[in-house]
Short mmCIF file of C-alpha atoms in Angstrom, two decimals:
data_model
loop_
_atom_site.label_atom_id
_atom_site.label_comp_id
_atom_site.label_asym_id
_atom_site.label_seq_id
_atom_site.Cartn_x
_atom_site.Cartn_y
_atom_site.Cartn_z
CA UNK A 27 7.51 -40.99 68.41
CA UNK A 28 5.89 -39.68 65.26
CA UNK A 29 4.37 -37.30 66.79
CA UNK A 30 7.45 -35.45 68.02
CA UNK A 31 9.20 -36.26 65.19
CA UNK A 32 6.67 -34.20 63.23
CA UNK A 33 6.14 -31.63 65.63
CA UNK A 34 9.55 -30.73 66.29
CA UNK A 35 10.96 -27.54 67.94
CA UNK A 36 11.66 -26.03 64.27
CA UNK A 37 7.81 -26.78 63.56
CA UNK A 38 6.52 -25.22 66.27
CA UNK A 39 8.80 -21.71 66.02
CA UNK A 40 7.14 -21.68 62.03
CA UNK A 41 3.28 -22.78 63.30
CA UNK A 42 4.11 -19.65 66.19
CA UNK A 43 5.79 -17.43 63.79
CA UNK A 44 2.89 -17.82 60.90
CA UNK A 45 0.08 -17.44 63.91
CA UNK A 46 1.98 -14.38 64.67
CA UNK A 47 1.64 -12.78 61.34
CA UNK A 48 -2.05 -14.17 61.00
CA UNK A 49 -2.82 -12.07 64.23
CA UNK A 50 -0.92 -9.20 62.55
CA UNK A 51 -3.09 -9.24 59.72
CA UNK A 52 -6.41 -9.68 61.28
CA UNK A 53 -5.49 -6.36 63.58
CA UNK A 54 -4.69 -4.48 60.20
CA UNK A 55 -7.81 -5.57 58.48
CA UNK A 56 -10.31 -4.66 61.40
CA UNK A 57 -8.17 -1.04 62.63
CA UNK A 58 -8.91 -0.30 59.02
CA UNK A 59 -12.42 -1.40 58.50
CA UNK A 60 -15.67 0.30 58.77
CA UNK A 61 -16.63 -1.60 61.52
CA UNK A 62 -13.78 0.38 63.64
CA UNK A 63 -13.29 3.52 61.65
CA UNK A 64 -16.41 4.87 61.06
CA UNK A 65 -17.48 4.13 64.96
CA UNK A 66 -20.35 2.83 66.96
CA UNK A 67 -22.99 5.37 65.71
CA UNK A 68 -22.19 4.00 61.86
CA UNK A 69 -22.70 0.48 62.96
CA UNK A 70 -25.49 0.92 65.08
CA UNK A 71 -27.14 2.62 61.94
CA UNK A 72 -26.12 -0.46 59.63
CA UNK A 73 -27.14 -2.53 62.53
CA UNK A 74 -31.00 -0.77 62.61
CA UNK A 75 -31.18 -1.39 58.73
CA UNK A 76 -30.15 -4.42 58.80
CA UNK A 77 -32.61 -5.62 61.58
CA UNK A 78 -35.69 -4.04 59.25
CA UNK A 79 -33.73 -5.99 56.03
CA UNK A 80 -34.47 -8.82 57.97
CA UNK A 81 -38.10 -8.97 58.98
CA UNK A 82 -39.11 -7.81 55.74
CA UNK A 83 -36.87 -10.41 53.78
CA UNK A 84 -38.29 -13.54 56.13
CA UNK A 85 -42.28 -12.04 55.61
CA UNK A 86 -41.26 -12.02 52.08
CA UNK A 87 -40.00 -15.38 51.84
CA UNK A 88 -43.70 -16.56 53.28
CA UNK A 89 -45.88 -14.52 50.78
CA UNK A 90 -43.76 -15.29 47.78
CA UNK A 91 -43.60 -19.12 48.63
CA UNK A 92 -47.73 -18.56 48.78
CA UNK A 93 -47.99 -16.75 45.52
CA UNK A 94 -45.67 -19.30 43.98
CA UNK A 95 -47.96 -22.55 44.81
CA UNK A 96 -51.01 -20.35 43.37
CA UNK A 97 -49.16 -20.26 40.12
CA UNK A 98 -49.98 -23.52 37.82
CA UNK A 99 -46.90 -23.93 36.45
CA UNK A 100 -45.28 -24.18 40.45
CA UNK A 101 -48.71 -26.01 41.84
CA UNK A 102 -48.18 -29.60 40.35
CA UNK A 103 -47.38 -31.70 43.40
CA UNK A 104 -44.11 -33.71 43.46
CA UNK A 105 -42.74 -31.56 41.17
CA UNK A 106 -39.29 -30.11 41.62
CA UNK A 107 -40.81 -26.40 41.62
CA UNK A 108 -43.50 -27.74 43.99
CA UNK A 109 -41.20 -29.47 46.40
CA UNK A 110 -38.58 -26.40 46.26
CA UNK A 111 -41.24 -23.99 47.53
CA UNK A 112 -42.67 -26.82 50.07
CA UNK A 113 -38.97 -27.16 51.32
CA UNK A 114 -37.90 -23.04 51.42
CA UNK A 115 -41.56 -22.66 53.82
CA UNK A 116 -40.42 -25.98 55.74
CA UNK A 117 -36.96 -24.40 56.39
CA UNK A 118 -37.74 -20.60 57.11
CA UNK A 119 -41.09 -21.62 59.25
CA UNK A 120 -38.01 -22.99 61.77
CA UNK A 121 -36.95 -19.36 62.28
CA UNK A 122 -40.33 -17.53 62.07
CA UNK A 123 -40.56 -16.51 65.46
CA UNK A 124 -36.95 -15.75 65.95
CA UNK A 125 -36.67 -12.40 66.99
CA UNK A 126 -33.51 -10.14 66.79
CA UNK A 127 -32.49 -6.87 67.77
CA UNK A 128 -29.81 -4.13 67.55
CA UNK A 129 -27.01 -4.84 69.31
CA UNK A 130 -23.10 -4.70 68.95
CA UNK A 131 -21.77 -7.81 67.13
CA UNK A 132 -18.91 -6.59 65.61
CA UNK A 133 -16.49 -8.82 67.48
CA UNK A 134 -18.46 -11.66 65.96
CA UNK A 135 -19.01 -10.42 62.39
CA UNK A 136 -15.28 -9.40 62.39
CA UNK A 137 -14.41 -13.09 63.33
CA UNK A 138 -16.57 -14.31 60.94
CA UNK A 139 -15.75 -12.77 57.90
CA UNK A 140 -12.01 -13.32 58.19
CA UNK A 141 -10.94 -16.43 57.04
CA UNK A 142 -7.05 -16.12 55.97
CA UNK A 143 -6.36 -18.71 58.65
CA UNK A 144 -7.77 -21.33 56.70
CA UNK A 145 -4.97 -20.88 54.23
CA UNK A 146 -2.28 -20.87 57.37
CA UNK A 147 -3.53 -24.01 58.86
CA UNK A 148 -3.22 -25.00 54.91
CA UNK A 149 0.02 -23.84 54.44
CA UNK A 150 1.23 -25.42 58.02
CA UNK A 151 0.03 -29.11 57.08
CA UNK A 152 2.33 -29.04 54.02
CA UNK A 153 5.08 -28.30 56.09
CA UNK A 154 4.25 -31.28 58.38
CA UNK A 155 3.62 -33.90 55.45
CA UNK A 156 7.01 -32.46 53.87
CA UNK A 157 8.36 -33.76 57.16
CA UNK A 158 6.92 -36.90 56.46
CA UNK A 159 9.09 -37.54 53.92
CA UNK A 160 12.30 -36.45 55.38
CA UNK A 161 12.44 -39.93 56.52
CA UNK A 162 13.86 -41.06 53.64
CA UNK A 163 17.15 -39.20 54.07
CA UNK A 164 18.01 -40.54 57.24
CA UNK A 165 17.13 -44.21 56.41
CA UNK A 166 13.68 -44.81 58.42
CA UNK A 167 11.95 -45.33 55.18
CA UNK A 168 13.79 -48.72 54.55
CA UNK A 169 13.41 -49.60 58.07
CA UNK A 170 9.64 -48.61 58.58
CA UNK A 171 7.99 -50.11 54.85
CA UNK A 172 10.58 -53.11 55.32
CA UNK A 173 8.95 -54.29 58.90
CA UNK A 174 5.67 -56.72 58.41
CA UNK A 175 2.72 -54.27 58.75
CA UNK A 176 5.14 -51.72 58.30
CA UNK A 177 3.55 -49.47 55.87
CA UNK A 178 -0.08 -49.89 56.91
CA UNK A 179 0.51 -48.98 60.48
CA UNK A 180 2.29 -45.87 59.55
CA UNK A 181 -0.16 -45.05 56.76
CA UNK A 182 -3.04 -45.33 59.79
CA UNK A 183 -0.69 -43.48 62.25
CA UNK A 184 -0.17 -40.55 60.38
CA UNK A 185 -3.71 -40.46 58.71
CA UNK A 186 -4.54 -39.54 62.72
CA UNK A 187 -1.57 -36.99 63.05
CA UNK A 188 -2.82 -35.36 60.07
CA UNK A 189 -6.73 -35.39 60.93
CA UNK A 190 -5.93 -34.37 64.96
CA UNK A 191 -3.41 -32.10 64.23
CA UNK A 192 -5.06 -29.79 61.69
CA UNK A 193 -8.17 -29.91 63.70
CA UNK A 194 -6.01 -28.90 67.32
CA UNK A 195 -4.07 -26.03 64.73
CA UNK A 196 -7.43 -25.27 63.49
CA UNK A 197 -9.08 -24.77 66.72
CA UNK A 198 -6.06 -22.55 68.39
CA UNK A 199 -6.25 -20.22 65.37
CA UNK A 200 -9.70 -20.07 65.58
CA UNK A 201 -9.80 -19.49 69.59
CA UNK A 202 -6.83 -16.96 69.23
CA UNK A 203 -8.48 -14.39 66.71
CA UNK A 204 -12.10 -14.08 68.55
CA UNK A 205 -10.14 -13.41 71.32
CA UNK A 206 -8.29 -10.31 69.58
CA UNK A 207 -11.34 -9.67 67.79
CA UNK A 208 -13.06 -9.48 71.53
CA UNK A 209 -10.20 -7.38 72.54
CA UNK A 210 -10.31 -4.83 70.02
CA UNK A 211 -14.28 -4.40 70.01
CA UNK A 212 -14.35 -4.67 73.89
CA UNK A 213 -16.12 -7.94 74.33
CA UNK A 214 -18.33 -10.82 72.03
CA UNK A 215 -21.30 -9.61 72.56
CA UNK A 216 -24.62 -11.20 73.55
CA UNK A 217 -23.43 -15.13 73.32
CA UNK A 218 -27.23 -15.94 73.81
CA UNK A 219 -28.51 -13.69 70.96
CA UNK A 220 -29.71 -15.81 67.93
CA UNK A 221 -27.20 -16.51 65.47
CA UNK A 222 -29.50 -14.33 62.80
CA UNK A 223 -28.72 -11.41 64.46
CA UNK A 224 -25.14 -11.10 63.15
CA UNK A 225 -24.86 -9.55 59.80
CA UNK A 226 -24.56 -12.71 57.43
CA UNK A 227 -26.31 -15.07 58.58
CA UNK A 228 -29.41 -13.63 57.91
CA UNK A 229 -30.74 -16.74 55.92
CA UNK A 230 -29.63 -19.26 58.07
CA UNK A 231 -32.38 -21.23 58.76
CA UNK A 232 -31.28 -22.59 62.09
CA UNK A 233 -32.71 -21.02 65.70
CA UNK A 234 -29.03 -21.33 67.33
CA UNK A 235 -27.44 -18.88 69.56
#
């Protein structure tokens, strides 16, 4: 099958070798970040400012939007200035009552900001479409675009190998660093806290855990 063909034994030892060194680099970030080295009081600090940043920024949004329409140049309706403002109220007015609180994300934010794995999964797709073409050497090329159909159904066949398989390589490396990042921080976290609560995300305008 393709599939196998693609995803053969030599494949797998690279895909395993090059999560290895992924994990191995996401340990060596976070052991050496502020997060870990400067310890819980630091965070917890960064954590209460943070939390104040936040309240203050969405009350902001609200009066400034206000001040904004009371302007003439902003309060012509159907304007692009008009409808801007309009939409920035519409979106923060979802997360108005969305209330967060100090608590230890860093297993979260770590996972988060790291995003080297992007440019593994990357890096392991051009290894499978190189296989792709290794068909040519041992004379499946002729056979395969020869056959009636031939070319489309492989064309559709792999388009699916491609799509699933960077989307299954995606996930693992995704599942397999916020587990170390649980490990080395001792846990996720509140999974139920809103998603605003993790440093980043503090203009997402989305009330999602």
């Amino acid at each position: 099958m393709e599939w196998f063909r693609l995803f053969n034994k030599k494949t797998w030892i690279i895909i395993l070798s090059i999560l290895c060194l992924n994990m191995a680099f996401f340990a060596y970030g976070e052991l050496n970040s502020d997060r870990k080295v400067k310890g819980d009081e630091w965070y917890i600090k960064q954590k209460e400012n943070y939390v104040q940043n936040y309240n203050e920024t969405i009350q902001h949004v609200f009066e400034n939007a206000g001040n904004m329409r009371e302007q003439r140049i902003f309060a012509k309706q159907n304007s692009f200035s008009y409808n801007n403002i309009v939409r920035t109220e519409k979106d923060f007015n979802r997360i108005k009552n969305v209330s967060i609180t100090v608590s230890d994300d860093r297993a979260i934010e770590a996972f988060f900001d790291y995003n080297l794995f992007f440019y593994c999964v990357f890096a392991i797709m051009i290894i499978v479409i190189y296989n792709m073409f290794l068909e040519r050497e041992n004379g499946m090329w002729q056979l395969a675009h020869g056959l009636k159909y031939g070319r489309i159904r492989l064309a559709v066949r792999r388009i699916f190998i491609i799509t699933g398989s960077s989307g299954l390589i995606l996930g693992l490396f995704y599942a397999v660093i916020l587990l170390e990042s649980a490990i080395l921080y001792g846990g996720v976290g509140n999974m139920t806290a809103p998603v605003q609560e993790a440093v980043g995300f503090m203009r997402y305008t989305y009330p999602v855990s």
